[in-house]
Amino acid sequence: MPYRLGKTLITAPQIQTRVQELASLISKDYSNRDLLLICVLKGAAVFWADLCRALCVPCQSDFVAMESYGNGTSPTTKPRFTKAADVSLAGRDILIVEDIIDTGHTSVRLKELLWAASPRSLAMCALLDKAERREVATLIDYCGFIIPNAFVVGYGLDFAQQYRHLPHIAVLET
Ligand code: IMP
Ligand code: MG
C-alpha cells in the first residue's frame, strides 16, 4: 500500500481537552433550547460520542450521511445526501456535528438540505477546519482545531474506511 500513517497532528489528550471546552460553550449557548445534534456519518461518529457525553444540557441526536469522498483523497463538488434524519427537524435548534470542513461543499449542501426542513436555528460544530482548502464560505460556529492542508485520519476520520479507531489525529503520508 502506497500510503502510511504519518506523524501525530493532535494527540488524544489534546482532543479530549478541546472536546470538553466545546461542550462547555455549547451547553452555555443551548440552555433552555430544543437542542438536536445532527451527527454526520461516518466521520463525526467518534467526535459526536465524546461531545454529547460532555454536554450538560438536554439534547437529542440523529444521524445523516453525506457522500463527499470515496476511497481516495480528491473532493467531489456535489456531495450527495445518502441518509436523511429520521426525526422531524421543524422548529428544532439543530447543531450539526461534523468531523472536518475541507473545501466546504459538503457543509454548504448539508445546511441547505437541513434549512429546507424548517428548523428554528442551525449551527455547525466541526472538530477540524482545513481553512486554507476552502472553496465556498461556510460558518463554523464551534471549531475544534484549525489544521494545515494535509490528509488526516483517526478519531473517526478515515482513508478507505481505515484508521477511524485511532484515538489521535495523524497525517496520512504518501
Ligand atoms: P468538503 O466537502 O471538502 O468540506 O469535505 C468534507 C468531508 O470530506 C468531511 O466531512 C470528510 O468526511 C472528508 N474529508 C475532508 N478532508 C479529509 C481528511 O483530511 N481526512 C479524512 N476525511 C476528509
Ligand atoms: Mg464528514
PDB file of C-alpha atoms and ligand atoms in Angstrom:
ATOM      1  CA  MET A   1       0.000   0.000   0.000  1.00  0.00           C
ATOM      2  CA  PRO A   2       1.497   3.350  -1.054  1.00  0.00           C
ATOM      3  CA  TYR A   3       0.037   5.154   1.976  1.00  0.00           C
ATOM      4  CA  ARG A   4       1.271   5.015   5.548  1.00  0.00           C
ATOM      5  CA  LEU A   5       0.397   6.581   8.853  1.00  0.00           C
ATOM      6  CA  GLY A   6       2.488   9.696   9.432  1.00  0.00           C
ATOM      7  CA  LYS A   7       3.115  11.985  12.368  1.00  0.00           C
ATOM      8  CA  THR A   8       0.573  12.752  15.049  1.00  0.00           C
ATOM      9  CA  LEU A   9      -1.012  16.150  14.486  1.00  0.00           C
ATOM     10  CA  ILE A  10      -3.310  16.231  17.529  1.00  0.00           C
ATOM     11  CA  THR A  11      -2.858  13.882  20.489  1.00  0.00           C
ATOM     12  CA  ALA A  12      -5.704  12.082  22.221  1.00  0.00           C
ATOM     13  CA  PRO A  13      -5.400  14.249  25.384  1.00  0.00           C
ATOM     14  CA  GLN A  14      -5.432  17.433  23.271  1.00  0.00           C
ATOM     15  CA  ILE A  15      -8.622  16.248  21.563  1.00  0.00           C
ATOM     16  CA  GLN A  16     -10.279  15.386  24.865  1.00  0.00           C
ATOM     17  CA  THR A  17      -9.435  18.778  26.386  1.00  0.00           C
ATOM     18  CA  ARG A  18     -10.832  20.612  23.371  1.00  0.00           C
ATOM     19  CA  VAL A  19     -13.989  18.488  23.272  1.00  0.00           C
ATOM     20  CA  GLN A  20     -14.688  19.441  26.901  1.00  0.00           C
ATOM     21  CA  GLU A  21     -14.171  23.134  26.052  1.00  0.00           C
ATOM     22  CA  LEU A  22     -16.529  22.929  23.079  1.00  0.00           C
ATOM     23  CA  ALA A  23     -19.134  21.112  25.174  1.00  0.00           C
ATOM     24  CA  SER A  24     -18.975  23.878  27.805  1.00  0.00           C
ATOM     25  CA  LEU A  25     -19.531  26.582  25.185  1.00  0.00           C
ATOM     26  CA  ILE A  26     -22.398  24.642  23.595  1.00  0.00           C
ATOM     27  CA  SER A  27     -24.004  23.891  26.970  1.00  0.00           C
ATOM     28  CA  LYS A  28     -23.929  27.612  27.804  1.00  0.00           C
ATOM     29  CA  ASP A  29     -25.418  28.640  24.459  1.00  0.00           C
ATOM     30  CA  TYR A  30     -28.127  25.962  24.371  1.00  0.00           C
ATOM     31  CA  SER A  31     -29.553  26.109  27.869  1.00  0.00           C
ATOM     32  CA  ASN A  32     -33.368  26.347  27.647  1.00  0.00           C
ATOM     33  CA  ARG A  33     -33.415  25.446  23.976  1.00  0.00           C
ATOM     34  CA  ASP A  34     -34.500  22.410  21.991  1.00  0.00           C
ATOM     35  CA  LEU A  35     -31.093  21.039  21.026  1.00  0.00           C
ATOM     36  CA  LEU A  36     -30.922  18.374  18.350  1.00  0.00           C
ATOM     37  CA  LEU A  37     -27.447  17.146  17.441  1.00  0.00           C
ATOM     38  CA  ILE A  38     -27.161  16.020  13.834  1.00  0.00           C
ATOM     39  CA  CYS A  39     -24.119  13.760  13.567  1.00  0.00           C
ATOM     40  CA  VAL A  40     -22.735  13.453  10.054  1.00  0.00           C
ATOM     41  CA  LEU A  41     -21.831   9.810   9.444  1.00  0.00           C
ATOM     42  CA  LYS A  42     -19.434   8.203   9.420  1.00  0.00           C
ATOM     43  CA  GLY A  43     -16.538  10.501  10.200  1.00  0.00           C
ATOM     44  CA  ALA A  44     -18.139  12.501  13.015  1.00  0.00           C
ATOM     45  CA  ALA A  45     -19.387   9.488  14.995  1.00  0.00           C
ATOM     46  CA  VAL A  46     -16.430   9.319  17.387  1.00  0.00           C
ATOM     47  CA  PHE A  47     -16.456  13.094  17.958  1.00  0.00           C
ATOM     48  CA  TRP A  48     -20.234  13.077  18.484  1.00  0.00           C
ATOM     49  CA  ALA A  49     -19.952  10.254  21.034  1.00  0.00           C
ATOM     50  CA  ASP A  50     -17.487  12.228  23.164  1.00  0.00           C
ATOM     51  CA  LEU A  51     -19.112  15.630  22.622  1.00  0.00           C
ATOM     52  CA  CYS A  52     -22.660  14.608  23.548  1.00  0.00           C
ATOM     53  CA  ARG A  53     -21.464  12.909  26.732  1.00  0.00           C
ATOM     54  CA  ALA A  54     -19.713  16.126  27.792  1.00  0.00           C
ATOM     55  CA  LEU A  55     -22.809  18.306  27.362  1.00  0.00           C
ATOM     56  CA  CYS A  56     -24.731  19.350  30.443  1.00  0.00           C
ATOM     57  CA  VAL A  57     -27.948  20.395  28.711  1.00  0.00           C
ATOM     58  CA  PRO A  58     -30.759  18.159  27.463  1.00  0.00           C
ATOM     59  CA  CYS A  59     -30.383  17.127  23.838  1.00  0.00           C
ATOM     60  CA  GLN A  60     -31.489  14.605  21.280  1.00  0.00           C
ATOM     61  CA  SER A  61     -29.374  13.141  18.495  1.00  0.00           C
ATOM     62  CA  ASP A  62     -29.964  11.941  14.975  1.00  0.00           C
ATOM     63  CA  PHE A  63     -27.713  10.892  12.125  1.00  0.00           C
ATOM     64  CA  VAL A  64     -27.352  11.877   8.491  1.00  0.00           C
ATOM     65  CA  ALA A  65     -24.908  10.731   5.832  1.00  0.00           C
ATOM     66  CA  MET A  66     -23.408  12.788   3.035  1.00  0.00           C
ATOM     67  CA  GLU A  67     -21.217  11.452   0.280  1.00  0.00           C
ATOM     68  CA  SER A  68     -18.142  13.527  -0.406  1.00  0.00           C
ATOM     69  CA  TYR A  69     -15.138  11.253  -0.654  1.00  0.00           C
ATOM     70  CA  GLY A  70     -14.899   7.679  -1.897  1.00  0.00           C
ATOM     71  CA  ASN A  71     -11.818   5.651  -1.231  1.00  0.00           C
ATOM     72  CA  GLY A  72      -9.488   8.375  -2.465  1.00  0.00           C
ATOM     73  CA  THR A  73      -8.377  11.806  -1.355  1.00  0.00           C
ATOM     74  CA  SER A  74      -9.851  14.014  -4.079  1.00  0.00           C
ATOM     75  CA  PRO A  75     -13.023  16.009  -3.356  1.00  0.00           C
ATOM     76  CA  THR A  76     -16.251  15.855  -5.324  1.00  0.00           C
ATOM     77  CA  THR A  77     -18.040  19.172  -5.720  1.00  0.00           C
ATOM     78  CA  LYS A  78     -21.612  17.833  -5.499  1.00  0.00           C
ATOM     79  CA  PRO A  79     -21.973  15.899  -2.251  1.00  0.00           C
ATOM     80  CA  ARG A  80     -24.970  13.593  -2.129  1.00  0.00           C
ATOM     81  CA  PHE A  81     -27.418  13.190   0.762  1.00  0.00           C
ATOM     82  CA  THR A  82     -27.399   9.416   1.313  1.00  0.00           C
ATOM     83  CA  LYS A  83     -29.241   9.221   4.652  1.00  0.00           C
ATOM     84  CA  ALA A  84     -31.688  11.848   5.875  1.00  0.00           C
ATOM     85  CA  ALA A  85     -32.646  12.462   9.503  1.00  0.00           C
ATOM     86  CA  ASP A  86     -35.341  10.223  10.966  1.00  0.00           C
ATOM     87  CA  VAL A  87     -36.904  12.777  13.310  1.00  0.00           C
ATOM     88  CA  SER A  88     -38.787  15.940  12.357  1.00  0.00           C
ATOM     89  CA  LEU A  89     -36.460  18.947  12.251  1.00  0.00           C
ATOM     90  CA  ALA A  90     -39.151  21.643  12.146  1.00  0.00           C
ATOM     91  CA  GLY A  91     -38.761  24.173  14.956  1.00  0.00           C
ATOM     92  CA  ARG A  92     -35.696  22.464  16.406  1.00  0.00           C
ATOM     93  CA  ASP A  93     -32.378  24.051  17.387  1.00  0.00           C
ATOM     94  CA  ILE A  94     -30.066  21.973  15.221  1.00  0.00           C
ATOM     95  CA  LEU A  95     -26.347  21.661  15.825  1.00  0.00           C
ATOM     96  CA  ILE A  96     -24.541  19.818  13.045  1.00  0.00           C
ATOM     97  CA  VAL A  97     -21.643  17.729  14.357  1.00  0.00           C
ATOM     98  CA  GLU A  98     -19.002  17.307  11.636  1.00  0.00           C
ATOM     99  CA  ASP A  99     -15.556  15.776  11.598  1.00  0.00           C
ATOM    100  CA  ILE A 100     -13.798  18.155   9.196  1.00  0.00           C
ATOM    101  CA  ILE A 101     -14.562  21.063   6.906  1.00  0.00           C
ATOM    102  CA  ASP A 102     -12.311  20.911   3.866  1.00  0.00           C
ATOM    103  CA  THR A 103     -13.496  22.607   0.643  1.00  0.00           C
ATOM    104  CA  GLY A 104     -16.777  23.483   2.393  1.00  0.00           C
ATOM    105  CA  HIS A 105     -19.023  21.966  -0.269  1.00  0.00           C
ATOM    106  CA  THR A 106     -20.431  19.195   1.939  1.00  0.00           C
ATOM    107  CA  SER A 107     -21.222  21.671   4.699  1.00  0.00           C
ATOM    108  CA  VAL A 108     -22.936  24.180   2.394  1.00  0.00           C
ATOM    109  CA  ARG A 109     -25.078  21.450   0.810  1.00  0.00           C
ATOM    110  CA  LEU A 110     -25.939  19.896   4.154  1.00  0.00           C
ATOM    111  CA  LYS A 111     -27.026  23.257   5.573  1.00  0.00           C
ATOM    112  CA  GLU A 112     -29.255  23.851   2.513  1.00  0.00           C
ATOM    113  CA  LEU A 113     -30.886  20.462   2.990  1.00  0.00           C
ATOM    114  CA  LEU A 114     -31.417  20.985   6.717  1.00  0.00           C
ATOM    115  CA  TRP A 115     -32.762  24.564   6.354  1.00  0.00           C
ATOM    116  CA  ALA A 116     -35.358  23.149   3.958  1.00  0.00           C
ATOM    117  CA  ALA A 117     -36.797  21.201   6.909  1.00  0.00           C
ATOM    118  CA  SER A 118     -37.589  24.492   8.765  1.00  0.00           C
ATOM    119  CA  PRO A 119     -35.514  24.256  11.949  1.00  0.00           C
ATOM    120  CA  ARG A 120     -35.643  27.207  14.382  1.00  0.00           C
ATOM    121  CA  SER A 121     -31.860  27.538  14.245  1.00  0.00           C
ATOM    122  CA  LEU A 122     -28.958  25.796  12.549  1.00  0.00           C
ATOM    123  CA  ALA A 123     -25.338  25.890  13.701  1.00  0.00           C
ATOM    124  CA  MET A 124     -22.175  23.955  12.906  1.00  0.00           C
ATOM    125  CA  CYS A 125     -19.702  22.279  15.227  1.00  0.00           C
ATOM    126  CA  ALA A 126     -16.681  20.810  13.438  1.00  0.00           C
ATOM    127  CA  LEU A 127     -13.715  19.154  15.087  1.00  0.00           C
ATOM    128  CA  LEU A 128     -11.288  20.155  12.326  1.00  0.00           C
ATOM    129  CA  ASP A 129     -11.095  23.082   9.912  1.00  0.00           C
ATOM    130  CA  LYS A 130      -8.739  22.779   6.940  1.00  0.00           C
ATOM    131  CA  ALA A 131      -9.234  26.500   6.331  1.00  0.00           C
ATOM    132  CA  GLU A 132      -6.734  27.019   3.526  1.00  0.00           C
ATOM    133  CA  ARG A 133      -8.554  24.456   1.350  1.00  0.00           C
ATOM    134  CA  ARG A 134     -11.873  26.335   1.402  1.00  0.00           C
ATOM    135  CA  GLU A 135     -13.633  26.821  -1.947  1.00  0.00           C
ATOM    136  CA  VAL A 136     -17.012  28.010  -0.623  1.00  0.00           C
ATOM    137  CA  ALA A 137     -17.588  30.013   2.549  1.00  0.00           C
ATOM    138  CA  THR A 138     -19.372  28.276   5.428  1.00  0.00           C
ATOM    139  CA  LEU A 139     -19.668  29.429   9.029  1.00  0.00           C
ATOM    140  CA  ILE A 140     -18.261  27.109  11.704  1.00  0.00           C
ATOM    141  CA  ASP A 141     -19.885  28.216  14.961  1.00  0.00           C
ATOM    142  CA  TYR A 142     -17.834  25.830  17.122  1.00  0.00           C
ATOM    143  CA  CYS A 143     -14.446  24.762  15.782  1.00  0.00           C
ATOM    144  CA  GLY A 144     -12.093  22.317  17.472  1.00  0.00           C
ATOM    145  CA  PHE A 145      -8.819  22.880  15.644  1.00  0.00           C
ATOM    146  CA  ILE A 146      -7.655  24.689  12.506  1.00  0.00           C
ATOM    147  CA  ILE A 147      -5.242  22.344  10.741  1.00  0.00           C
ATOM    148  CA  PRO A 148      -2.825  22.705   7.805  1.00  0.00           C
ATOM    149  CA  ASN A 149      -3.521  21.298   4.359  1.00  0.00           C
ATOM    150  CA  ALA A 150      -2.804  17.606   4.853  1.00  0.00           C
ATOM    151  CA  PHE A 151      -4.957  14.488   4.626  1.00  0.00           C
ATOM    152  CA  VAL A 152      -5.610  13.393   8.189  1.00  0.00           C
ATOM    153  CA  VAL A 153      -7.020  10.226   9.729  1.00  0.00           C
ATOM    154  CA  GLY A 154      -8.053   8.958  13.143  1.00  0.00           C
ATOM    155  CA  TYR A 155     -10.690   9.845  15.762  1.00  0.00           C
ATOM    156  CA  GLY A 156     -13.419   8.900  13.272  1.00  0.00           C
ATOM    157  CA  LEU A 157     -11.718  10.142  10.117  1.00  0.00           C
ATOM    158  CA  ASP A 158     -10.804   7.511   7.577  1.00  0.00           C
ATOM    159  CA  PHE A 159      -8.861   6.723   4.494  1.00  0.00           C
ATOM    160  CA  ALA A 160     -10.579   3.912   2.556  1.00  0.00           C
ATOM    161  CA  GLN A 161     -12.535   3.122   5.767  1.00  0.00           C
ATOM    162  CA  GLN A 162      -9.332   2.566   7.726  1.00  0.00           C
ATOM    163  CA  TYR A 163      -7.892   4.364  10.772  1.00  0.00           C
ATOM    164  CA  ARG A 164     -11.218   5.561  12.233  1.00  0.00           C
ATOM    165  CA  HIS A 165     -10.433   3.802  15.524  1.00  0.00           C
ATOM    166  CA  LEU A 166      -7.255   5.764  16.299  1.00  0.00           C
ATOM    167  CA  PRO A 167      -7.628   7.914  19.447  1.00  0.00           C
ATOM    168  CA  HIS A 168      -5.496  10.697  17.917  1.00  0.00           C
ATOM    169  CA  ILE A 169      -5.367  12.590  14.606  1.00  0.00           C
ATOM    170  CA  ALA A 170      -2.457  11.679  12.335  1.00  0.00           C
ATOM    171  CA  VAL A 171      -1.302  12.717   8.878  1.00  0.00           C
ATOM    172  CA  LEU A 172      -1.634  10.153   6.113  1.00  0.00           C
ATOM    173  CA  GLU A 173       1.599  10.114   4.132  1.00  0.00           C
ATOM    174  CA  THR A 174       2.043   9.023   0.540  1.00  0.00           C
TER     175      THR A 174
HETATM  176  P1  IMP B   1     -15.604  19.096   1.993  1.00  0.00           P
HETATM  177  O1  IMP B   1     -16.924  18.943   1.308  1.00  0.00           O
HETATM  178  O2  IMP B   1     -14.477  19.221   1.007  1.00  0.00           O
HETATM  179  O3  IMP B   1     -15.575  20.184   3.020  1.00  0.00           O
HETATM  180  O4  IMP B   1     -15.303  17.714   2.688  1.00  0.00           O
HETATM  181  C1  IMP B   1     -15.905  17.350   3.824  1.00  0.00           C
HETATM  182  C2  IMP B   1     -15.759  15.867   4.071  1.00  0.00           C
HETATM  183  O5  IMP B   1     -14.642  15.286   3.377  1.00  0.00           O
HETATM  184  C3  IMP B   1     -15.503  15.629   5.522  1.00  0.00           C
HETATM  185  O6  IMP B   1     -16.706  15.545   6.246  1.00  0.00           O
HETATM  186  C4  IMP B   1     -14.727  14.327   5.493  1.00  0.00           C
HETATM  187  O7  IMP B   1     -15.629  13.240   5.502  1.00  0.00           O
HETATM  188  C5  IMP B   1     -13.968  14.358   4.185  1.00  0.00           C
HETATM  189  N1  IMP B   1     -12.585  14.821   4.394  1.00  0.00           N
HETATM  190  C6  IMP B   1     -12.051  16.010   4.040  1.00  0.00           C
HETATM  191  N2  IMP B   1     -10.769  16.102   4.390  1.00  0.00           N
HETATM  192  C7  IMP B   1     -10.457  14.929   4.993  1.00  0.00           C
HETATM  193  C8  IMP B   1      -9.254  14.428   5.606  1.00  0.00           C
HETATM  194  O8  IMP B   1      -8.183  15.066   5.680  1.00  0.00           O
HETATM  195  N3  IMP B   1      -9.343  13.176   6.127  1.00  0.00           N
HETATM  196  C9  IMP B   1     -10.475  12.428   6.094  1.00  0.00           C
HETATM  197  N4  IMP B   1     -11.618  12.871   5.545  1.00  0.00           N
HETATM  198  C10 IMP B   1     -11.611  14.110   4.995  1.00  0.00           C
HETATM  199 MG    MG B   2     -17.679  14.107   7.113  1.00  0.00          MG
END
